[in-house]
Amino acid sequence: MAARAVAINRAGGGGPGLIAAAFVAAVILGPVAAVLWRAGGGGWPGPADWAALRFTLTQATLSALISVALAIPAARALARRRFAGRRILITALGAPFILPVIVAVLGLLAVFGRSGALNTVLYAAGLPTMQIYGLHGVVLAHVFFNLPLATRIILQGWQSIPAERFRLTASLGMNAGQVMRHLEWPMLRAVIPGALMVIFAICLSSFAVALTLGGGPSATTVELAIYQAFRFDFDLGRAAVLACIQLSIVTVAAILALRVAQSGGFGAGLDRSLRRFDAETPALRLLDAGVLLLVALFLLTPMAAIVMRGGAALLDLPGAVWRAAGISLAVAGASMALTLALALPMALAALKRPMIEAVGLLGIAASPLVIGVGLFVLINPWTNPMLLALPVTALVNAVMALPFALRVMTPQLIDINSEFGNLCDSLGMSPRDRLRLVVLPRLRRQLGFAAGLAAALSIGDLGVIALFADPEIATLPLQILRLMGAYRMADAAGAGLLLLVLSLSVFWLLDQGGRADSDA
Amino acid sequence: MALIGPSGAGKSTLLNVIAGFFPPVSGRVLWDGQDITNLPPAQRKCGILFQDNNLFPHFTAKRNVGLGIRPDLRLSAEDHQEVARALDRVGLTGLGGRKPAQLSGGQQVRVALARVLVQRKPLVLLDEPFAALGPALKAEMLDLVQALMTETGATLLMVSHDPLDAQRIAPETILVADGRASAPCDTKTLLATPPEALRRYLGT
C-alpha cells in the first residue's frame, strides 16, 4: 500500500500545499500572539469574565443535552418508519449547516418572540406569555440548529446496526423494548457521547445567537464578551484574556469531540430503511408519527414565518439592503475562491503529510472573534482596519470553511490516487498533466460541494464583520442586525428572506455545477 | 510468456516490480543488460494493463488511447490518425467518441489494448485484465492479444490463475508458488508433467 501513496507525490507536489498550510497556521495563530503581545501578556480574569465563561459552559451543556435528548426519539422514528417524504426530511436535516444564523434567529423571533405566534396564542388563552431573550432563547436557537445535526449523527448509528440483526430479533419475536435493550441501547451508548461533545463544542463559539438573543451580564458568551470588550471599551487587555479563555475551552472541547465522535453526520446512505416488525404496534406508530411531526413543526415553522413575513417586504426593501446583498455576494465569492485555493494544494500535500490536514482542521477550534481582534491589532499600525473589513471577513470565512472543504476533498483524492495513480505513472504524466487531466476532472463534484459550502457559510456569516465594520459598509447579515436594532422588523424579515434565498441558491448552484455532466 | 500460480504467491508483485511501481526489496531489474531498477515506470520499455481502472471514465475512447502517445493529450493531426488506426485495428471503428461507460466490458478492454498498441513498447504486461470477462469473451481477447503481439513483435508477460489462458497463447510459462518464481518452461510440457507445487495448485 505504501507504494500507492507514493504515486500522487508526483501530482501537485508538496510545495504549494506547505505554503498554504503555513499561511493558514499564520492566520489562525498569528492574531492570537498579536493579541497577547498587545495586551502585555494580559491579566487575571475578572468577575465578568468568569460569568461569561460560566454562561458559555452552561448554555453549551444545556444545548447539547436537550438537542440529543430530542434527537434520540426523532432518529428512532426515522430509522424504523418508511413514509413518503422521508428522504426529503433527512436531506432537510442537513440544511441548518448552511442556514444563516441571523435568518434562523429572525424566524425564531417570529414564532417565539414577544409578539410572535406562540405568545399570541398564549395571550388569547389567558396564559402567561414567554420571554425569548436570555439563557432559554440562546438554548432554543442552539437546539434549533443542532437538533438536526444530532438526529443525523444518531440516525447514522442506527443504520450502522446490520439489518440481519433486526431480522434475527424479529425471528426471535422480540418486542420493541427488548430490541432497544439488546441492539439499540448498546449502539446509543457508543454514539451519544460523540454527539454531545460535537454539539457542546459548536455551541462554545456561539456569537451571533448570543449577540441577538443573549446579552446583558447574565447571558453573555465569551465570544460576545470579546466583541464587547473590543467594540465598546476598546479594552485590548481584557479582550486578550477572554481570547485565551475562549481558545483553551474550544481547543479542549474540539480535541475531546474528535476523540469521542465517530462521525460528523455527513455520511451518505442515510436514506436506507428497513421493515421493523417489533415496531408495528399502533401505539408505537402514533408515537413516531407524533415525534416526527413535532420536530418538523419546530424546524419548519420559523422558516415558514420568515417566508411569510419577509415575502411581503421583499419587493420594497431599502437600497441599503440590496447594496449589502451585493457586498455579501462579493465577499462570499472571494472567500470561496480562497477556500479552494487553500484546500486543493493542502489536500494534495496531505496525502503524504497528514499533519497538513491537521493544520487545516485548526479552523474548527479557532475563534473568528479572536482572529478578528488579532488582525485588527496587526493592521492598526499600518492602516485603518475598517478599510480592510471586507477582505478580512473573506479571509476569516475562508479559514473557517477550510476544514469542511478538506474533509470533503481528501477521501476522493485518496480514491483517485489508488484507482489511477499507477496508470498515470505508467503513462508518464507530469504533475501538471495529472492535475489538469485527472485530478481536477475527477474531483469536480467535491470541488463544487466544497465551493457551495464555503460560499454559503461566508454569505451567512455574522462574526468578524461586526468587529470591523464602519457605519458606511455592511454585509447582508450585518445589515439585518442593524435593521433589527432599529426595530424595523418587517424590513429585517424581508432582508432575512433575501439572505436565505441567496445562501441556499448559491450553495445549490455551485453544488450542481460540480455534478453537471460528470461521469461516474 | 505466462505467470501462473495460486493467489498470494507473488505473481502481481513480480509484474509490479518489473513495471516499476514498487522497488524490489533486494535484487535488480535488468533490460537488455541495463540496470533499470531505479527508473520510473514510464521510462521503462513496457506497457501494462491492470486488473481494472485501465481507462479514465471522463475521457472518450480516443483520448484514452491518445494518452499513450502524449500523456499531456496535446495531439497532432498524425497522432489523431494513429489513434484512429489503433482503434480500427482492435475492432472499434467509429466508437472513438464514446466514453467508457457507453462501452461494453469487452470494448473497454479493446480501448486499453489500442493504447498499448500506440505506446509501441517492446514488452507488454497483463495483470489479469480479463478476469471480469466471461469465458468466450476472454478467449476472444486472448486471441486478439496474441495477434497484436505477433504483428508488433512485442514480448508478452501475462499473469493468470488459469492454466488454460497460458495454454492458449503463451508458449512458455513461469510457475510462481511459495514465494519463488521458477525458470520459464515450455507451457505444454509443464502442464503435462506438473511439478509438486503446480499439482497442489491445480488440485490434480
XYZ file of C-alpha atoms in Angstrom:
724
model
C 0.000 0.000 0.000
C 2.834 2.348 0.780
C 3.852 2.228 -2.840
C 0.438 3.505 -3.922
C 0.628 6.516 -1.639
C 3.856 7.460 -3.339
C 2.181 7.758 -6.698
C 0.466 11.079 -6.135
C 3.623 12.614 -4.736
C 4.299 13.376 -8.328
C 0.931 15.118 -8.600
C 0.805 18.665 -7.364
C 3.967 18.361 -5.354
C 4.234 19.267 -1.690
C 5.443 22.836 -2.118
C 2.201 24.775 -2.682
C 0.480 22.688 -0.005
C 3.149 23.520 2.538
C 2.918 27.214 1.694
C -0.887 27.124 2.040
C -0.632 25.293 5.373
C 1.905 27.794 6.676
C -0.382 30.622 5.603
C -3.376 29.088 7.390
C -1.365 28.458 10.547
C -0.178 32.075 10.449
C -3.736 33.401 10.009
C -5.020 31.336 12.930
C -2.122 31.567 15.367
C -0.578 34.918 14.449
C -3.525 37.037 15.645
C -3.591 35.198 18.981
C 0.052 36.043 19.508
C -0.644 39.625 18.456
C -3.476 39.987 20.982
C -1.294 38.596 23.758
C 1.610 40.823 22.842
C -0.506 43.968 22.543
C -2.167 43.272 25.878
C 1.229 42.957 27.527
C 0.510 39.396 28.498
C -2.999 40.041 29.765
C -4.104 39.920 33.379
C -6.119 37.698 35.668
C -9.778 37.296 34.586
C -12.261 39.493 36.443
C -15.725 38.536 37.769
C -17.441 39.460 34.486
C -15.047 37.210 32.603
C -15.793 34.289 34.913
C -19.510 34.967 34.471
C -19.091 34.839 30.683
C -17.198 31.565 30.984
C -19.883 30.117 33.276
C -22.660 31.166 30.938
C -20.824 29.775 27.899
C -20.383 26.391 29.553
C -23.945 26.327 30.927
C -25.663 27.143 27.651
C -23.444 24.753 25.690
C -24.168 21.931 28.144
C -27.925 22.568 28.097
C -27.986 22.925 24.305
C -26.127 19.641 23.845
C -28.266 17.723 26.345
C -31.595 18.979 25.002
C -30.622 18.545 21.334
C -29.511 14.964 21.887
C -32.453 14.076 24.136
C -34.893 15.221 21.444
C -32.839 13.688 18.647
C -32.995 10.140 20.044
C -36.749 9.620 19.501
C -36.571 11.527 16.201
C -33.736 9.353 14.890
C -35.507 6.219 16.118
C -38.669 7.207 14.268
C -36.709 7.922 11.075
C -34.834 4.643 11.417
C -37.864 2.418 11.769
C -40.510 4.131 9.625
C -40.904 4.305 5.882
C -43.093 7.068 4.554
C -43.371 9.464 1.642
C -41.145 12.492 2.196
C -38.723 10.614 4.456
C -35.802 11.252 2.133
C -36.661 14.954 1.822
C -36.913 15.255 5.598
C -33.473 13.661 6.041
C -31.976 15.960 3.398
C -33.602 18.958 5.086
C -31.916 17.937 8.339
C -28.619 18.835 6.642
C -29.812 22.320 5.719
C -29.194 24.134 9.039
C -25.499 23.755 8.299
C -25.735 26.404 5.607
C -28.648 28.311 7.129
C -27.509 31.814 8.161
C -27.785 32.197 11.950
C -29.423 35.593 11.693
C -32.193 34.180 9.499
C -32.927 31.425 11.997
C -32.987 33.987 14.798
C -35.482 36.097 12.853
C -37.649 33.028 12.321
C -37.474 32.042 15.968
C -38.395 35.599 16.994
C -41.406 35.452 14.674
C -42.611 32.303 16.423
C -41.360 32.610 19.987
C -40.730 36.364 20.259
C -42.628 38.945 22.281
C -45.333 39.436 19.657
C -44.716 36.108 17.966
C -47.204 33.435 17.033
C -46.799 31.432 20.234
C -47.327 34.384 22.568
C -50.381 35.481 20.610
C -51.907 32.074 21.238
C -50.839 32.026 24.899
C -52.218 35.549 25.448
C -55.527 34.712 23.819
C -55.797 31.652 26.064
C -55.151 33.813 29.113
C -51.825 32.094 29.843
C -48.594 33.880 30.827
C -46.559 34.816 27.758
C -42.944 33.732 27.317
C -39.825 35.823 27.023
C -37.257 34.705 24.448
C -34.260 36.795 25.463
C -31.700 35.292 27.831
C -30.491 31.786 28.535
C -33.546 29.963 27.220
C -33.553 31.971 23.977
C -29.895 31.141 23.367
C -30.523 27.470 24.137
C -33.654 27.465 21.961
C -31.698 28.754 18.969
C -28.880 26.279 19.561
C -31.336 23.401 19.768
C -32.897 24.631 16.534
C -29.507 24.398 14.829
C -28.191 21.265 16.475
C -31.234 19.018 16.842
C -30.999 18.207 13.109
C -27.266 17.546 13.394
C -27.769 15.310 16.432
C -30.554 13.465 14.617
C -28.288 12.779 11.649
C -25.429 11.566 13.848
C -27.698 9.253 15.849
C -29.537 8.047 12.735
C -26.165 7.052 11.354
C -25.631 4.996 14.493
C -28.973 3.285 13.940
C -28.078 2.463 10.374
C -24.738 1.052 11.408
C -26.629 -1.813 13.043
C -26.677 -4.548 10.378
C -30.149 -5.309 9.009
C -29.527 -9.010 9.730
C -29.558 -8.261 13.463
C -33.024 -6.760 13.221
C -34.155 -9.743 11.175
C -32.810 -12.019 13.885
C -34.671 -10.163 16.639
C -37.840 -10.355 14.524
C -37.471 -14.101 14.064
C -36.965 -14.459 17.805
C -40.164 -12.485 18.330
C -38.638 -9.678 20.422
C -40.782 -6.639 21.176
C -39.640 -3.038 20.795
C -38.386 -2.849 24.388
C -36.273 -5.958 24.018
C -34.848 -4.751 20.719
C -33.944 -1.496 22.463
C -32.182 -3.350 25.280
C -30.268 -5.802 23.096
C -29.488 -3.841 19.950
C -30.229 -0.153 20.187
C -29.060 0.773 23.661
C -25.512 -0.531 23.129
C -25.347 1.480 19.897
C -26.692 4.623 21.591
C -24.177 4.280 24.397
C -21.413 4.368 21.791
C -22.848 7.202 19.701
C -24.320 9.640 22.222
C -21.109 10.853 23.905
C -19.753 11.878 20.497
C -22.943 13.708 19.551
C -22.955 15.536 22.895
C -19.323 16.595 22.581
C -19.664 17.813 18.995
C -22.668 19.991 19.823
C -21.117 21.220 23.061
C -18.009 22.269 21.132
C -20.045 24.004 18.434
C -22.092 25.957 20.992
C -18.974 27.190 22.802
C -18.193 29.512 19.887
C -21.661 30.971 19.746
C -21.522 34.606 18.834
C -24.379 35.674 16.568
C -27.013 33.847 18.637
C -25.738 35.348 21.886
C -25.478 38.759 20.251
C -29.126 38.712 19.167
C -30.880 36.642 21.840
C -28.499 36.932 24.798
C -26.596 39.907 26.055
C -26.590 41.571 29.445
C -24.312 40.428 32.237
C -26.270 37.213 32.786
C -26.346 35.981 29.191
C -23.013 36.805 27.588
C -20.813 34.169 25.976
C -17.034 34.555 25.918
C -17.147 35.339 22.189
C -19.711 38.056 22.816
C -17.628 39.398 25.708
C -14.612 39.658 23.397
C -16.727 41.675 20.984
C -17.982 43.971 23.736
C -14.542 44.466 25.299
C -13.193 45.365 21.890
C -16.012 47.294 20.320
C -17.398 49.226 23.286
C -14.437 49.631 25.650
C -11.515 49.018 23.268
C -10.014 47.154 26.236
C -7.439 45.020 24.425
C -6.092 43.589 27.684
C -9.476 42.204 28.587
C -10.087 41.043 25.012
C -6.770 39.185 25.192
C -7.649 37.470 28.474
C -11.027 36.450 27.077
C -9.384 35.299 23.858
C -7.123 32.986 25.881
C -10.103 31.591 27.788
C -12.015 31.008 24.558
C -9.046 29.414 22.856
C -8.415 26.987 25.695
C -12.016 25.825 26.150
C -12.593 25.404 22.425
C -9.323 23.560 21.929
C -10.035 21.169 24.793
C -13.601 20.610 23.595
C -12.514 20.110 19.975
C -9.904 17.551 20.990
C -12.444 15.713 23.151
C -15.024 15.851 20.365
C -12.583 14.431 17.815
C -11.690 11.689 20.318
C -15.188 10.501 21.101
C -17.078 11.442 17.943
C -17.359 8.630 15.456
C -18.527 10.692 12.524
C -19.787 14.132 11.703
C -23.207 13.089 10.447
C -22.035 13.974 6.944
C -22.145 10.414 5.708
C -24.221 9.390 2.746
C -26.630 6.491 2.709
C -28.894 7.808 5.459
C -31.959 7.011 3.374
C -31.769 3.253 3.813
C -34.782 1.946 5.637
C -35.880 -1.489 6.681
C -39.034 -3.066 7.925
C -39.149 -3.333 11.715
C -41.591 -5.988 12.843
C -41.161 -5.141 16.520
C -42.378 -1.571 15.984
C -45.578 -2.321 14.126
C -47.951 -1.685 17.014
C -50.481 1.177 16.770
C -49.101 2.897 19.887
C -45.552 2.983 18.532
C -46.740 4.158 15.122
C -48.592 7.002 16.784
C -45.570 7.842 18.937
C -43.184 8.009 15.964
C -45.615 9.991 13.849
C -46.087 12.459 16.704
C -42.351 12.846 17.280
C -41.611 13.485 13.610
C -44.497 15.900 13.301
C -43.313 17.909 16.309
C -39.706 18.015 15.074
C -40.807 19.070 11.602
C -43.067 21.740 13.087
C -40.299 23.043 15.337
C -37.856 23.261 12.433
C -40.182 24.415 9.674
C -42.457 26.925 11.410
C -39.725 29.553 11.917
C -38.682 29.148 8.289
C -42.274 29.450 7.116
C -42.654 32.562 9.272
C -39.645 34.159 7.559
C -41.030 33.363 4.135
C -44.447 34.772 5.026
C -43.294 37.902 6.820
C -40.378 38.548 4.504
C -42.241 37.858 1.276
C -44.359 40.973 1.692
C -41.365 43.214 2.394
C -39.090 41.699 -0.236
C -40.184 43.903 -3.104
C -39.676 47.286 -1.468
C -36.545 46.690 0.538
C -34.392 49.748 1.204
C -31.490 50.311 -1.184
C -29.015 49.684 1.625
C -30.211 46.082 1.816
C -29.559 45.451 -1.875
C -26.162 47.117 -1.566
C -25.381 44.893 1.413
C -26.502 41.845 -0.581
C -24.083 42.771 -3.355
C -21.261 43.167 -0.834
C -22.121 39.803 0.719
C -22.020 38.083 -2.658
C -18.633 39.616 -3.417
C -17.238 38.597 -0.017
C -18.655 35.085 -0.446
C -17.105 34.796 -3.904
C -13.697 35.856 -2.639
C -13.968 33.587 0.376
C -14.961 30.624 -1.787
C -12.069 31.193 -4.186
C -9.639 31.468 -1.299
C -11.027 28.334 0.370
C -10.493 26.286 -2.783
C -7.091 27.841 -3.450
C -6.002 26.770 0.038
C -7.851 23.452 0.231
C -6.727 21.889 -3.052
C -2.955 22.159 -2.563
C -3.321 21.285 1.117
C -5.422 18.200 0.380
C -2.909 17.081 -2.263
C 0.034 17.603 0.067
C -1.831 15.964 2.962
C -1.751 12.660 1.073
C 1.852 12.251 2.076
C 1.949 14.557 5.107
C -1.230 14.046 7.193
C -0.087 16.843 9.515
C -1.156 19.312 6.820
C -4.790 18.320 7.205
C -4.439 18.816 10.968
C -3.349 22.408 10.296
C -6.478 22.915 8.193
C -8.627 21.499 10.997
C -7.307 24.219 13.319
C -10.035 26.345 11.746
C -12.633 24.361 13.705
C -11.034 25.262 17.020
C -10.205 28.819 16.011
C -12.469 31.598 17.177
C -13.357 34.139 14.489
C -13.607 36.907 17.068
C -10.140 36.142 18.426
C -8.696 36.130 14.913
C -10.570 39.320 14.149
C -9.246 41.194 17.192
C -5.715 39.963 16.452
C -5.864 41.043 12.830
C -7.156 44.436 13.941
C -4.158 44.815 16.259
C -1.803 43.744 13.470
C -3.317 46.009 10.825
C -3.860 49.052 13.030
C -0.277 50.403 12.983
C -0.264 50.390 9.171
C -3.674 51.489 8.066
C -7.253 51.938 9.204
C -8.541 48.372 9.780
C -12.062 49.431 8.815
C -10.849 49.873 5.232
C -9.940 46.198 5.222
C -13.184 44.998 6.829
C -14.328 43.074 3.763
C -11.027 41.368 2.809
C -10.529 40.366 6.447
C -14.055 38.944 6.575
C -13.449 36.918 3.394
C -10.135 35.657 4.786
C -11.564 34.580 8.141
C -14.579 32.964 6.452
C -12.240 31.007 4.186
C -10.208 29.727 7.137
C -13.405 28.675 8.913
C -14.692 26.819 5.818
C -11.343 25.147 5.139
C -11.766 22.149 7.496
C -15.028 21.188 5.796
C -13.549 21.588 2.321
C -10.624 19.367 3.311
C -12.919 16.708 4.775
C -14.892 16.666 1.534
C -11.912 16.515 -0.821
C -9.405 14.260 0.908
C -11.274 10.916 0.674
C -11.910 11.406 -3.043
C -8.252 12.318 -3.666
C -7.210 9.123 -1.900
C -9.577 7.185 -4.179
C -8.321 8.896 -7.330
C -4.804 8.085 -6.288
C -5.413 4.430 -5.595
C -7.517 3.938 -8.732
C -5.486 5.849 -11.271
C -2.089 6.580 -9.680
C -0.386 3.600 -11.301
C -1.990 4.287 -14.663
C -0.733 7.890 -14.571
C 2.728 6.641 -13.693
C 2.808 4.091 -16.473
C 1.741 6.756 -18.968
C 4.403 9.137 -17.702
C 2.108 12.068 -16.887
C 3.815 15.113 -15.444
C 2.430 16.578 -12.192
C 0.740 19.362 -14.144
C -0.891 16.988 -16.622
C -2.037 14.824 -13.758
C -3.696 17.783 -12.050
C -5.245 19.077 -15.272
C -6.297 15.800 -16.897
C -7.049 13.525 -13.954
C -7.355 15.194 -10.543
C -9.466 18.235 -11.424
C -11.988 16.432 -13.659
C -12.417 13.591 -11.175
C -12.686 15.972 -8.205
C -15.378 18.157 -9.763
C -18.254 17.053 -7.564
C -16.259 17.539 -4.389
C -14.939 20.891 -5.596
C -18.479 22.027 -6.365
C -19.792 20.882 -2.999
C -16.883 22.475 -1.114
C -17.307 25.708 -3.076
C -21.020 25.735 -2.263
C -20.355 25.174 1.434
C -17.679 27.866 1.561
C -19.818 30.431 -0.252
C -22.963 29.703 1.781
C -21.086 29.785 5.096
C -19.495 33.084 4.153
C -22.648 34.724 2.876
C -24.488 33.990 6.132
C -21.636 34.755 8.497
C -22.084 37.330 11.180
C -18.820 37.421 13.106
C -15.692 39.333 12.216
C -17.613 41.838 10.134
C -19.392 43.037 13.297
C -15.994 43.861 14.798
C -14.614 45.788 11.875
C -17.438 47.416 10.038
C -17.932 51.146 9.982
C -21.444 52.548 9.533
C -20.896 53.028 5.794
C -20.407 49.420 4.919
C -22.237 46.224 5.798
C -22.718 42.673 4.660
C -26.290 41.452 4.457
C -26.297 39.703 7.868
C -24.896 42.841 9.498
C -27.469 44.975 7.697
C -30.213 42.721 9.076
C -28.769 43.112 12.568
C -28.884 46.899 12.167
C -32.498 46.786 10.958
C -33.383 44.670 13.996
C -31.587 47.145 16.241
C -33.729 49.896 14.723
C -36.881 47.798 15.312
C -37.610 47.734 11.568
C -38.727 44.123 11.815
C -40.623 43.989 8.511
C -37.557 45.145 6.581
C -35.406 42.775 8.634
C -37.678 39.867 7.719
C -37.567 40.816 4.039
C -33.778 41.059 4.120
C -33.703 37.761 6.033
C -35.691 36.071 3.290
C -33.341 37.537 0.701
C -30.341 36.189 2.638
C -31.984 32.773 2.948
C -32.668 32.616 -0.783
C -29.156 33.823 -1.622
C -27.329 31.354 0.585
C -29.416 28.344 -0.438
C -29.255 29.169 -4.144
C -25.525 29.907 -4.081
C -24.966 26.517 -2.473
C -27.328 24.774 -4.876
C -25.805 26.392 -7.978
C -22.219 25.570 -7.072
C -23.061 22.039 -5.971
C -24.988 21.390 -9.191
C -22.181 22.955 -11.201
C -19.885 20.251 -9.870
C -22.355 17.478 -10.650
C -23.401 18.508 -14.129
C -22.014 16.371 -16.909
C -19.686 14.464 -14.598
C -19.164 10.803 -15.436
C -19.181 8.459 -12.510
C 5.027 -15.902 -21.595
C 2.613 -16.584 -18.726
C 2.990 -16.298 -14.959
C 0.734 -18.764 -13.183
C 0.319 -19.777 -9.577
C -2.003 -19.577 -6.593
C -3.277 -16.216 -5.399
C -0.955 -14.519 -2.943
C 2.063 -16.283 -4.417
C 3.524 -13.063 -5.787
C 2.595 -13.041 -9.478
C 1.308 -9.479 -9.468
C 4.132 -8.369 -7.193
C 6.665 -9.630 -9.720
C 4.835 -7.820 -12.510
C 4.700 -4.601 -10.486
C 8.415 -4.746 -9.763
C 9.146 -5.194 -13.461
C 6.813 -2.306 -14.310
C 8.446 -0.154 -11.632
C 5.535 0.507 -9.282
C 7.487 -0.613 -6.313
C 11.138 -1.269 -5.744
C 12.380 -4.797 -5.087
C 13.493 -5.471 -1.503
C 16.668 -6.905 -2.974
C 17.976 -7.676 -6.432
C 17.935 -5.752 -9.678
C 15.745 -5.457 -12.749
C 17.710 -5.769 -15.973
C 16.582 -4.918 -19.506
C 18.940 -5.774 -22.369
C 21.721 -5.990 -19.790
C 20.947 -2.486 -18.475
C 20.005 -1.911 -14.832
C 16.541 -0.273 -14.786
C 15.772 -0.896 -11.088
C 15.514 2.816 -10.322
C 13.815 4.041 -13.476
C 10.270 5.450 -13.076
C 7.523 3.303 -14.692
C 7.006 5.467 -17.769
C 10.677 5.319 -18.793
C 10.724 1.540 -18.824
C 10.191 -0.326 -22.026
C 6.860 -1.812 -21.015
C 3.166 -1.107 -21.424
C 0.810 -2.541 -18.814
C -2.854 -3.461 -18.444
C -4.128 -3.613 -14.854
C -6.961 -5.723 -13.464
C -9.248 -2.680 -13.561
C -9.140 1.101 -13.955
C -7.287 0.931 -17.250
C -9.338 3.797 -18.672
C -10.220 7.252 -17.378
C -14.033 7.373 -17.191
C -14.153 11.094 -18.016
C -12.286 10.754 -21.348
C -13.566 9.388 -24.644
C -12.029 6.230 -26.076
C -9.974 8.373 -28.486
C -8.470 10.486 -25.731
C -7.800 7.437 -23.572
C -5.806 5.964 -26.464
C -4.168 9.316 -27.195
C -2.694 9.366 -23.689
C -0.459 6.514 -24.839
C 1.129 8.814 -27.401
C 1.232 12.068 -25.451
C 0.436 11.996 -21.730
C -0.399 15.726 -21.915
C -3.009 14.994 -24.644
C -1.635 17.675 -26.984
C -2.170 15.513 -30.051
C -1.072 16.451 -33.574
C -3.011 15.531 -36.719
C -0.767 12.494 -37.244
C -1.317 11.446 -33.648
C -5.069 11.532 -34.217
C -4.629 9.365 -37.302
C -2.557 6.902 -35.369
C -5.205 6.714 -32.637
C -7.880 6.077 -35.272
C -5.752 3.326 -36.856
C -5.233 1.652 -33.473
C -8.967 1.771 -32.731
C -9.668 0.280 -36.170
C -7.197 -2.481 -35.509
C -8.868 -3.560 -32.263
C -12.276 -3.505 -33.944
C -13.686 -0.265 -32.531
C -14.086 1.683 -35.785
C -16.409 4.613 -35.205
C -16.638 4.186 -31.445
C -13.778 6.548 -30.588
C -16.143 9.285 -29.425
C -17.718 7.192 -26.675
C -16.805 7.290 -23.027
C -16.020 4.050 -21.186
C -19.455 3.964 -19.531
C -21.029 3.738 -23.005
C -18.855 0.757 -23.972
C -19.217 -2.901 -23.016
C -16.622 -4.638 -20.852
C -15.029 -6.242 -23.909
C -14.925 -2.936 -25.789
C -13.260 -1.258 -22.806
C -10.511 -3.873 -22.904
C -10.124 -3.210 -26.621
C -9.616 0.511 -25.958
C -6.903 -0.296 -23.429
C -5.259 -2.643 -25.947
C -5.357 0.112 -28.569
C -3.451 2.314 -26.152
C -0.844 -0.397 -25.625
C -0.516 -0.531 -29.427
C 0.223 3.192 -29.808
C 2.685 3.089 -26.919
C 4.928 0.830 -29.081
C 6.683 -0.774 -26.136
C 8.722 -3.927 -26.696
C 7.298 -5.571 -23.544
C 3.595 -5.787 -22.678
C 2.495 -6.752 -19.171
C -1.023 -8.050 -18.475
C -2.117 -8.187 -14.833
C -5.269 -10.297 -15.331
C -7.154 -7.565 -17.195
C -9.688 -10.120 -18.497
C -10.579 -11.597 -15.107
C -14.021 -9.960 -15.107
C -14.969 -11.176 -18.604
C -16.944 -14.304 -19.444
C -15.107 -17.352 -20.870
C -15.948 -16.722 -24.537
C -15.052 -13.019 -24.385
C -11.858 -13.808 -22.520
C -10.790 -16.288 -25.206
C -11.552 -13.664 -27.864
C -9.415 -11.077 -26.065
C -6.545 -13.518 -25.597
C -6.587 -14.284 -29.316
C -6.618 -10.560 -30.104
C -3.667 -10.014 -27.790
C -1.779 -12.834 -29.448
C -2.442 -11.414 -32.903
C -1.315 -7.938 -31.834
C 1.861 -9.280 -30.268
C 2.701 -11.209 -33.438
C 2.184 -8.078 -35.562
C 4.245 -5.774 -33.363
C 6.862 -8.302 -32.346
C 6.476 -7.307 -28.696
C 7.042 -9.717 -25.843
C 4.017 -10.542 -23.704
C 4.181 -11.284 -19.996
C 0.795 -12.121 -18.518
C -0.382 -13.030 -15.040
C -3.102 -15.637 -14.803
C -4.532 -18.032 -12.292
C -5.998 -20.123 -15.113
C -3.603 -22.589 -16.816
C -5.918 -22.633 -19.853
C -5.017 -18.986 -20.582
C -1.374 -19.938 -20.631
C -2.084 -22.930 -22.846
C -3.999 -20.773 -25.269
C -1.459 -18.101 -26.097
C 1.750 -18.457 -24.064
C 4.388 -20.862 -25.378
C 6.345 -20.517 -22.132
C 5.189 -20.371 -18.516
C 6.747 -19.299 -15.245
C 5.349 -21.013 -12.179
C 5.129 -18.725 -9.130
C 4.476 -20.569 -5.890
C 5.664 -20.458 -2.278
C 7.281 -17.077 -2.918
C 9.530 -18.364 -5.705
C 9.344 -17.930 -9.448
C 10.780 -20.900 -11.249
C 12.615 -20.549 -14.552
C 10.378 -20.404 -17.636
C 9.396 -23.781 -19.075
C 7.569 -24.903 -22.153
C 3.876 -24.498 -21.278
C 2.719 -27.805 -22.753
C 5.446 -29.804 -21.027
C 4.805 -28.028 -17.748
C 1.090 -28.738 -17.753
C 1.572 -32.309 -18.981
C 4.069 -33.163 -16.236
C 3.314 -30.713 -13.429
C 5.788 -30.437 -10.537
C 4.596 -30.873 -6.954
C 3.745 -27.169 -6.347
C 1.719 -26.907 -9.560
C -0.142 -30.158 -8.823
C -1.191 -28.785 -5.454
C -2.459 -25.611 -7.139
C -4.285 -27.454 -9.920
C -5.729 -29.962 -7.481
C -4.682 -32.960 -9.567
